Amino acid sequence: MNRIDNELKKLATFSATPNPSVTRIVFSKEDMDARAYFISLCEDIGLKVRVDAIGNTFARWEGSNPELAPVGTGSHIDAIPESGQYDGTVGVFGGLEAIRVLKESGYEPKRSIEVLLFTSEEPTRFGIGCLGSRMLSGQLTPKEAKKLIDFDGKSLEEVLKSADFTEDIASVKLPENYYNAFVELHIEQGPILEEEDLDIGIVTMIAAPSSLSVKLVGEGGHAGGVLMPKRKDAGCAAAEIMLAVESIAKNTTSENTVGTTGIFDIKPRAVNSIPKEAYLEIDLRDTFVETRNKALLDIQNKIEEVSNRRDIKSSVKLLNCDPPAICSDKLVDNVEAAAKELGYSYKKMISRAYHDSLFMAQICPTTMIFIPCRDGVSHRPDEYSSPEQIEKGVQTLALSLKALSE
Amino acid sequence: MNRIDNELKKLATFSATPNPSVTRIVFSKEDMDARAYFISLCEDIGLKVRVDAIGNTFARWEGSNPELAPVGTGSHIDAIPESGQYDGTVGVFGGLEAIRVLKESGYEPKRSIEVLLFTSEEPTRFGIGCLGSRMLSGQLTPKEAKKLIDFDGKSLEEVLKSADFTEDIASVKLPENYYNAFVELHIEQGPILEEEDLDIGIVTMIAAPSSLSVKLVGEGGHAGGVLMPKRKDAGCAAAEIMLAVESIAKNTTSENTVGTTGIFDIKPRAVNSIPKEAYLEIDLRDTFVETRNKALLDIQNKIEEVSNRRDIKSSVKLLNCDPPAICSDKLVDNVEAAAKELGYSYKKMISRAYHDSLFMAQICPTTMIFIPCRDGVSHRPDEYSSPEQIEKGVQTLALSLKALSE
């Protein structure tokens, strides 16, 4: 298994920030180089590679009956600023490694097996997560996608063009029943498996994520010149909202509600200037859609109350608000059988993080295989899963893909 | 008076952002171009120009007795991001215009008159305000100045070198008793003169400013993966501190206390990442040094309390903490006599904003002349004083300079 460790190490060098931190924004030079590296490895073992109009990459191991709907696996390789080396990447390179393991064992699948590299699972560039899998599954229409603007104000179309993707994105949506099944290998991004000393998590449900952007416009002015009672400080309004998000998420009826203000920008951003404008992005998720929606409403009410009280203009945009995904019982049983056969310890669990599987679950039976990560840490340079933990994930995935492709 | 209006309009075009907004960071191309423009205008009327090692510019109208200590006037032309056209600039170009008015009237001064353009009154680039006047007056030693680092991590020395200033900055400090008097013309940056329909403010005292930087380090992680009770969100800690600054400034015993958090940065800054780090810059000022210092202590105690409660590491740096300036009675009387003679309405007032005069007052008798600005607005693109208001300021300044140089 030195192979995948070395590949993940090499992959980490495609980063805009120095390792151990990894920054790989979709369609950046680092992302394009990493894609080329993945494709070259797939071609090395004879997989047929197709890249669609949005950059989703399909590496196909042709089955003996290529007419049958294939089995899919895969994940993403884009990485938010200054994050780690394992989120997503383990599912992409682990999918490839699973195929190599099966090939080397002499197995020949009946159904084709495809490893997918999804475009932009992270929302960093376009403010919306799972761009590739949303479009594949038809959850984001080409018309909606064409309205997306990146952090530099460039349209998706312009960005695609400059990355040499010139096909019509209307072609991205997969035909009905394209996949027979989809299984994604991923690090847990939480502490449960490590705490309970387990090898494998089998995902039965993916939490319902949502995100909001909030723009606040008050009044600026010189920090020395405007007395406190006359101020309309958009930054202080934003600070109140940030604390309200934290408090609302802490106080729902569900212990799985999490609320985060991950972006907090103020303008003009000078020590002696009163913040005239603030921009926030808020992430809220839960395993129960009702609890999440109630918390979302509480946050929106609080934004209104703060804005009115402080005489500040606010505009709120719901960036996404997706339903939770229920995983396929049949696939969960299949992964469980694989883990049992390999003698690995496991548990069935909920994914509180957001994955491409959330959208794949809309078009085919889906589940995920989790492996432990140190201290439950993710989206940080010290994110880590050991070679042994990764190997157990790959073996479980390989056995599941085998059973599903027979 | 079309002359100065046209000059201020032309000056505004030296900006990194499109007008009406003005962004002119010290030693940027825009700042260097604006300096060259000012110098060319001074040379047009025969003033002798000297530029010191930190870029402070002195344009001298030689008096009939050049041995006597000169009278100074002037201000700054650097502008914080997306601010306006009048802050500082009215004092520099108004000083030049006052000399032209006196020259045209046939007046010949006994003492020389110098118009100063001070380097970096704004703290934007080096995190400290009044860089030029601090060094002129010896309030910032060359040793301290050499430790300054700009927003890109470049040392003051490197930045000076790249702007072609290569002299030793130890030469910047003025000899003892260099100036006989200093008078700075400036927009009020507050609403009082406009509200009371007055032409001129005569400054008797400048508020005592101070500023703090706060760095907070908590724990990052995936916004979906880490449950609320396990978080150490540095952004939420920063939000609490920002609201405490507001509340402490509102609740002192002085009605002149103002507290502002003008910089609020979080890292890694992604919607689905828990803020691991936060960086704040806080500005606090008052006309009473005791009240201000008490508020400063309250803020520092609050930072400690929040950091302990949230288990977040904090480091606080006092960026500056200056004494208030008391203006010279003699000069205040002199400006009052000028305003009376010109038939302008006026009042004596306190400056709550920070000026180069704060430091000039440490080395010579000093006062300031304020003119109204629309809605009390400053540091914003809609900052505005009318040509008539500016003319009255210039006339008052000219008459004061005349009396002081006789």
mmCIF file of N, CA and C in Angstrom, chain A residues 39-119:
data_model
loop_
_atom_site.group_PDB
_atom_site.id
_atom_site.type_symbol
_atom_site.label_atom_id
_atom_site.label_comp_id
_atom_site.label_asym_id
_atom_site.label_seq_id
_atom_site.Cartn_x
_atom_site.Cartn_y
_atom_site.Cartn_z
ATOM 1 N N ILE A 39 -5.314 11.671 -13.781
ATOM 2 C CA ILE A 39 -5.643 11.060 -15.084
ATOM 3 C C ILE A 39 -4.485 10.181 -15.571
ATOM 4 N N SER A 40 -3.258 10.675 -15.365
ATOM 5 C CA SER A 40 -2.116 9.887 -15.845
ATOM 6 C C SER A 40 -2.036 8.543 -15.110
ATOM 7 N N LEU A 41 -2.350 8.542 -13.806
ATOM 8 C CA LEU A 41 -2.325 7.287 -13.042
ATOM 9 C C LEU A 41 -3.413 6.333 -13.522
ATOM 10 N N CYS A 42 -4.583 6.893 -13.866
ATOM 11 C CA CYS A 42 -5.693 6.058 -14.346
ATOM 12 C C CYS A 42 -5.314 5.425 -15.686
ATOM 13 N N GLU A 43 -4.692 6.218 -16.534
ATOM 14 C CA GLU A 43 -4.317 5.703 -17.856
ATOM 15 C C GLU A 43 -3.217 4.643 -17.748
ATOM 16 N N ASP A 44 -2.375 4.820 -16.726
ATOM 17 C CA ASP A 44 -1.309 3.823 -16.507
ATOM 18 C C ASP A 44 -1.862 2.414 -16.353
ATOM 19 N N ILE A 45 -3.077 2.286 -15.768
ATOM 20 C CA ILE A 45 -3.611 0.924 -15.589
ATOM 21 C C ILE A 45 -4.735 0.638 -16.584
ATOM 22 N N GLY A 46 -4.796 1.437 -17.637
ATOM 23 C CA GLY A 46 -5.706 1.123 -18.743
ATOM 24 C C GLY A 46 -7.154 1.551 -18.547
ATOM 25 N N LEU A 47 -7.417 2.425 -17.575
ATOM 26 C CA LEU A 47 -8.791 2.911 -17.428
ATOM 27 C C LEU A 47 -9.082 3.915 -18.543
ATOM 28 N N LYS A 48 -10.368 3.950 -18.956
ATOM 29 C CA LYS A 48 -10.763 4.908 -19.989
ATOM 30 C C LYS A 48 -11.238 6.179 -19.295
ATOM 31 N N VAL A 49 -10.661 7.300 -19.658
ATOM 32 C CA VAL A 49 -10.975 8.541 -18.939
ATOM 33 C C VAL A 49 -11.865 9.447 -19.790
ATOM 34 N N ARG A 50 -12.943 9.930 -19.152
ATOM 35 C CA ARG A 50 -13.810 10.916 -19.798
ATOM 36 C C ARG A 50 -13.898 12.122 -18.862
ATOM 37 N N VAL A 51 -13.810 13.326 -19.428
ATOM 38 C CA VAL A 51 -13.951 14.532 -18.617
ATOM 39 C C VAL A 51 -15.157 15.290 -19.148
ATOM 40 N N ASP A 52 -16.116 15.638 -18.280
ATOM 41 C CA ASP A 52 -17.311 16.309 -18.799
ATOM 42 C C ASP A 52 -17.116 17.829 -18.835
ATOM 43 N N ALA A 53 -18.161 18.543 -19.218
ATOM 44 C CA ALA A 53 -18.045 19.971 -19.502
ATOM 45 C C ALA A 53 -17.756 20.829 -18.270
ATOM 46 N N ILE A 54 -17.963 20.244 -17.074
ATOM 47 C CA ILE A 54 -17.682 21.007 -15.848
ATOM 48 C C ILE A 54 -16.433 20.460 -15.143
ATOM 49 N N GLY A 55 -15.776 19.477 -15.809
ATOM 50 C CA GLY A 55 -14.522 18.967 -15.256
ATOM 51 C C GLY A 55 -14.670 17.706 -14.426
ATOM 52 N N ASN A 56 -15.910 17.234 -14.207
ATOM 53 C CA ASN A 56 -16.058 15.936 -13.538
ATOM 54 C C ASN A 56 -15.309 14.907 -14.375
ATOM 55 N N THR A 57 -14.515 14.065 -13.700
ATOM 56 C CA THR A 57 -13.656 13.125 -14.416
ATOM 57 C C THR A 57 -14.064 11.695 -14.065
ATOM 58 N N PHE A 58 -14.292 10.882 -15.109
ATOM 59 C CA PHE A 58 -14.756 9.493 -14.938
ATOM 60 C C PHE A 58 -13.670 8.577 -15.478
ATOM 61 N N ALA A 59 -13.105 7.721 -14.611
ATOM 62 C CA ALA A 59 -12.084 6.770 -15.069
ATOM 63 C C ALA A 59 -12.719 5.385 -14.997
ATOM 64 N N ARG A 60 -12.899 4.743 -16.157
ATOM 65 C CA ARG A 60 -13.753 3.549 -16.255
ATOM 66 C C ARG A 60 -12.937 2.281 -16.472
ATOM 67 N N TRP A 61 -13.229 1.307 -15.604
ATOM 68 C CA TRP A 61 -12.718 -0.045 -15.796
ATOM 69 C C TRP A 61 -13.846 -0.828 -16.433
ATOM 70 N N GLU A 62 -13.713 -1.106 -17.717
ATOM 71 C CA GLU A 62 -14.805 -1.705 -18.482
ATOM 72 C C GLU A 62 -15.118 -3.110 -17.956
ATOM 73 N N GLY A 63 -16.410 -3.382 -17.713
ATOM 74 C CA GLY A 63 -16.832 -4.715 -17.270
ATOM 75 C C GLY A 63 -17.039 -5.648 -18.451
ATOM 76 N N SER A 64 -17.243 -6.923 -18.141
ATOM 77 C CA SER A 64 -17.449 -7.901 -19.217
ATOM 78 C C SER A 64 -18.797 -7.677 -19.892
ATOM 79 N N ASN A 65 -19.730 -7.022 -19.203
ATOM 80 C CA ASN A 65 -21.000 -6.646 -19.834
ATOM 81 C C ASN A 65 -21.173 -5.126 -19.771
ATOM 82 N N PRO A 66 -20.572 -4.431 -20.714
ATOM 83 C CA PRO A 66 -20.544 -2.963 -20.642
ATOM 84 C C PRO A 66 -21.918 -2.324 -20.818
ATOM 85 N N GLU A 67 -22.926 -3.125 -21.156
ATOM 86 C CA GLU A 67 -24.284 -2.583 -21.287
ATOM 87 C C GLU A 67 -24.907 -2.305 -19.918
ATOM 88 N N LEU A 68 -24.434 -3.028 -18.895
ATOM 89 C CA LEU A 68 -25.029 -2.863 -17.559
ATOM 90 C C LEU A 68 -24.625 -1.506 -16.960
ATOM 91 N N ALA A 69 -25.521 -0.969 -16.129
ATOM 92 C CA ALA A 69 -25.193 0.292 -15.446
ATOM 93 C C ALA A 69 -23.971 0.078 -14.555
ATOM 94 N N PRO A 70 -22.985 0.974 -14.616
ATOM 95 C CA PRO A 70 -21.767 0.768 -13.840
ATOM 96 C C PRO A 70 -21.943 1.064 -12.344
ATOM 97 N N VAL A 71 -20.943 0.649 -11.581
ATOM 98 C CA VAL A 71 -20.847 0.981 -10.163
ATOM 99 C C VAL A 71 -19.883 2.166 -10.045
ATOM 100 N N GLY A 72 -20.264 3.182 -9.259
ATOM 101 C CA GLY A 72 -19.400 4.360 -9.136
ATOM 102 C C GLY A 72 -18.753 4.453 -7.763
ATOM 103 N N THR A 73 -17.592 5.050 -7.734
ATOM 104 C CA THR A 73 -16.955 5.430 -6.470
ATOM 105 C C THR A 73 -16.178 6.717 -6.753
ATOM 106 N N GLY A 74 -15.711 7.401 -5.722
ATOM 107 C CA GLY A 74 -14.935 8.621 -5.963
ATOM 108 C C GLY A 74 -15.287 9.730 -4.994
ATOM 109 N N SER A 75 -14.625 10.871 -5.173
ATOM 110 C CA SER A 75 -14.805 12.005 -4.270
ATOM 111 C C SER A 75 -14.165 13.230 -4.938
ATOM 112 N N HIS A 76 -13.574 14.133 -4.154
ATOM 113 C CA HIS A 76 -13.057 15.377 -4.739
ATOM 114 C C HIS A 76 -11.602 15.596 -4.350
ATOM 115 N N ILE A 77 -10.924 16.454 -5.090
ATOM 116 C CA ILE A 77 -9.540 16.800 -4.732
ATOM 117 C C ILE A 77 -9.357 18.287 -4.453
ATOM 118 N N ASP A 78 -10.409 19.098 -4.611
ATOM 119 C CA ASP A 78 -10.208 20.520 -4.291
ATOM 120 C C ASP A 78 -10.127 20.682 -2.776
ATOM 121 N N ALA A 79 -9.398 21.690 -2.326
ATOM 122 C CA ALA A 79 -9.143 21.872 -0.890
ATOM 123 C C ALA A 79 -9.267 23.352 -0.543
ATOM 124 N N ILE A 80 -9.985 23.637 0.533
ATOM 125 C CA ILE A 80 -10.154 25.035 0.966
ATOM 126 C C ILE A 80 -8.809 25.600 1.412
ATOM 127 N N PRO A 81 -8.698 26.935 1.516
ATOM 128 C CA PRO A 81 -7.416 27.524 1.897
ATOM 129 C C PRO A 81 -6.861 26.956 3.209
ATOM 130 N N GLU A 82 -5.588 26.601 3.160
ATOM 131 C CA GLU A 82 -4.872 26.115 4.340
ATOM 132 C C GLU A 82 -5.563 24.960 5.043
ATOM 133 N N SER A 83 -5.977 23.987 4.242
ATOM 134 C CA SER A 83 -6.554 22.797 4.855
ATOM 135 C C SER A 83 -5.566 21.646 4.751
ATOM 136 N N GLY A 84 -6.077 20.387 4.735
ATOM 137 C CA GLY A 84 -5.186 19.239 4.861
ATOM 138 C C GLY A 84 -5.102 18.369 3.624
ATOM 139 N N GLN A 85 -4.521 17.169 3.807
ATOM 140 C CA GLN A 85 -4.157 16.321 2.679
ATOM 141 C C GLN A 85 -5.102 15.150 2.431
ATOM 142 N N TYR A 86 -6.128 14.958 3.257
ATOM 143 C CA TYR A 86 -6.890 13.703 3.193
ATOM 144 C C TYR A 86 -8.368 13.874 2.816
ATOM 145 N N ASP A 87 -8.930 15.037 3.121
ATOM 146 C CA ASP A 87 -10.341 15.283 2.822
ATOM 147 C C ASP A 87 -10.578 15.150 1.317
ATOM 148 N N GLY A 88 -11.435 14.202 0.917
ATOM 149 C CA GLY A 88 -11.745 14.014 -0.498
ATOM 150 C C GLY A 88 -10.740 13.157 -1.227
ATOM 151 N N THR A 89 -9.480 13.513 -1.104
ATOM 152 C CA THR A 89 -8.415 12.849 -1.871
ATOM 153 C C THR A 89 -8.359 11.341 -1.617
ATOM 154 N N VAL A 90 -8.636 10.941 -0.352
ATOM 155 C CA VAL A 90 -8.619 9.515 -0.005
ATOM 156 C C VAL A 90 -9.686 8.757 -0.803
ATOM 157 N N GLY A 91 -10.792 9.419 -1.107
ATOM 158 C CA GLY A 91 -11.867 8.775 -1.865
ATOM 159 C C GLY A 91 -11.553 8.665 -3.346
ATOM 160 N N VAL A 92 -10.805 9.628 -3.881
ATOM 161 C CA VAL A 92 -10.457 9.609 -5.304
ATOM 162 C C VAL A 92 -9.314 8.606 -5.543
ATOM 163 N N PHE A 93 -8.213 8.806 -4.805
ATOM 164 C CA PHE A 93 -7.056 7.918 -5.005
ATOM 165 C C PHE A 93 -7.311 6.541 -4.384
ATOM 166 N N GLY A 94 -8.173 6.490 -3.362
ATOM 167 C CA GLY A 94 -8.575 5.202 -2.772
ATOM 168 C C GLY A 94 -9.442 4.411 -3.734
ATOM 169 N N GLY A 95 -10.257 5.090 -4.505
ATOM 170 C CA GLY A 95 -11.079 4.420 -5.518
ATOM 171 C C GLY A 95 -10.189 3.775 -6.574
ATOM 172 N N LEU A 96 -9.194 4.545 -7.010
ATOM 173 C CA LEU A 96 -8.241 4.033 -7.996
ATOM 174 C C LEU A 96 -7.468 2.835 -7.420
ATOM 175 N N GLU A 97 -7.044 2.980 -6.158
ATOM 176 C CA GLU A 97 -6.278 1.905 -5.515
ATOM 177 C C GLU A 97 -7.140 0.646 -5.374
ATOM 178 N N ALA A 98 -8.426 0.817 -5.069
ATOM 179 C CA ALA A 98 -9.330 -0.340 -4.943
ATOM 180 C C ALA A 98 -9.385 -1.100 -6.266
ATOM 181 N N ILE A 99 -9.446 -0.352 -7.373
ATOM 182 C CA ILE A 99 -9.463 -1.006 -8.686
ATOM 183 C C ILE A 99 -8.152 -1.755 -8.928
ATOM 184 N N ARG A 100 -7.041 -1.133 -8.544
ATOM 185 C CA ARG A 100 -5.753 -1.818 -8.738
ATOM 186 C C ARG A 100 -5.696 -3.112 -7.913
ATOM 187 N N VAL A 101 -6.191 -3.044 -6.665
ATOM 188 C CA VAL A 101 -6.219 -4.226 -5.796
ATOM 189 C C VAL A 101 -7.040 -5.339 -6.459
ATOM 190 N N LEU A 102 -8.210 -4.960 -7.000
ATOM 191 C CA LEU A 102 -9.077 -5.974 -7.637
ATOM 192 C C LEU A 102 -8.419 -6.542 -8.900
ATOM 193 N N LYS A 103 -7.822 -5.661 -9.690
ATOM 194 C CA LYS A 103 -7.147 -6.104 -10.917
ATOM 195 C C LYS A 103 -6.031 -7.097 -10.575
ATOM 196 N N GLU A 104 -5.248 -6.728 -9.560
ATOM 197 C CA GLU A 104 -4.100 -7.561 -9.192
ATOM 198 C C GLU A 104 -4.524 -8.921 -8.645
ATOM 199 N N SER A 105 -5.763 -8.958 -8.097
ATOM 200 C CA SER A 105 -6.257 -10.242 -7.573
ATOM 201 C C SER A 105 -6.793 -11.124 -8.704
ATOM 202 N N GLY A 106 -6.798 -10.574 -9.934
ATOM 203 C CA GLY A 106 -7.262 -11.355 -11.080
ATOM 204 C C GLY A 106 -8.771 -11.237 -11.329
ATOM 205 N N TYR A 107 -9.426 -10.425 -10.525
ATOM 206 C CA TYR A 107 -10.876 -10.268 -10.675
ATOM 207 C C TYR A 107 -11.228 -9.572 -11.979
ATOM 208 N N GLU A 108 -12.345 -10.017 -12.584
ATOM 209 C CA GLU A 108 -12.867 -9.336 -13.776
ATOM 210 C C GLU A 108 -14.327 -8.993 -13.561
ATOM 211 N N PRO A 109 -14.645 -7.706 -13.505
ATOM 212 C CA PRO A 109 -16.015 -7.312 -13.158
ATOM 213 C C PRO A 109 -16.980 -7.535 -14.323
ATOM 214 N N LYS A 110 -18.262 -7.780 -13.977
ATOM 215 C CA LYS A 110 -19.296 -7.891 -15.002
ATOM 216 C C LYS A 110 -19.780 -6.465 -15.337
ATOM 217 N N ARG A 111 -20.173 -5.745 -14.282
ATOM 218 C CA ARG A 111 -20.505 -4.323 -14.474
ATOM 219 C C ARG A 111 -19.211 -3.505 -14.527
ATOM 220 N N SER A 112 -19.197 -2.463 -15.307
ATOM 221 C CA SER A 112 -18.040 -1.561 -15.282
ATOM 222 C C SER A 112 -17.963 -0.871 -13.917
ATOM 223 N N ILE A 113 -16.747 -0.485 -13.544
ATOM 224 C CA ILE A 113 -16.553 0.291 -12.302
ATOM 225 C C ILE A 113 -15.929 1.635 -12.699
ATOM 226 N N GLU A 114 -16.502 2.718 -12.196
ATOM 227 C CA GLU A 114 -15.963 4.057 -12.530
ATOM 228 C C GLU A 114 -15.488 4.784 -11.273
ATOM 229 N N VAL A 115 -14.283 5.324 -11.351
ATOM 230 C CA VAL A 115 -13.820 6.221 -10.277
ATOM 231 C C VAL A 115 -14.101 7.645 -10.725
ATOM 232 N N LEU A 116 -14.780 8.415 -9.853
ATOM 233 C CA LEU A 116 -15.107 9.803 -10.207
ATOM 234 C C LEU A 116 -14.263 10.793 -9.418
ATOM 235 N N LEU A 117 -13.843 11.834 -10.114
ATOM 236 C CA LEU A 117 -13.262 13.004 -9.457
ATOM 237 C C LEU A 117 -14.282 14.117 -9.706
ATOM 238 N N PHE A 118 -14.981 14.527 -8.629
ATOM 239 C CA PHE A 118 -16.019 15.552 -8.778
ATOM 240 C C PHE A 118 -15.402 16.950 -8.744
ATOM 241 N N THR A 119 -15.929 17.834 -9.548
ATOM 242 C CA THR A 119 -15.466 19.228 -9.567
ATOM 243 C C THR A 119 -16.033 20.008 -8.372
#
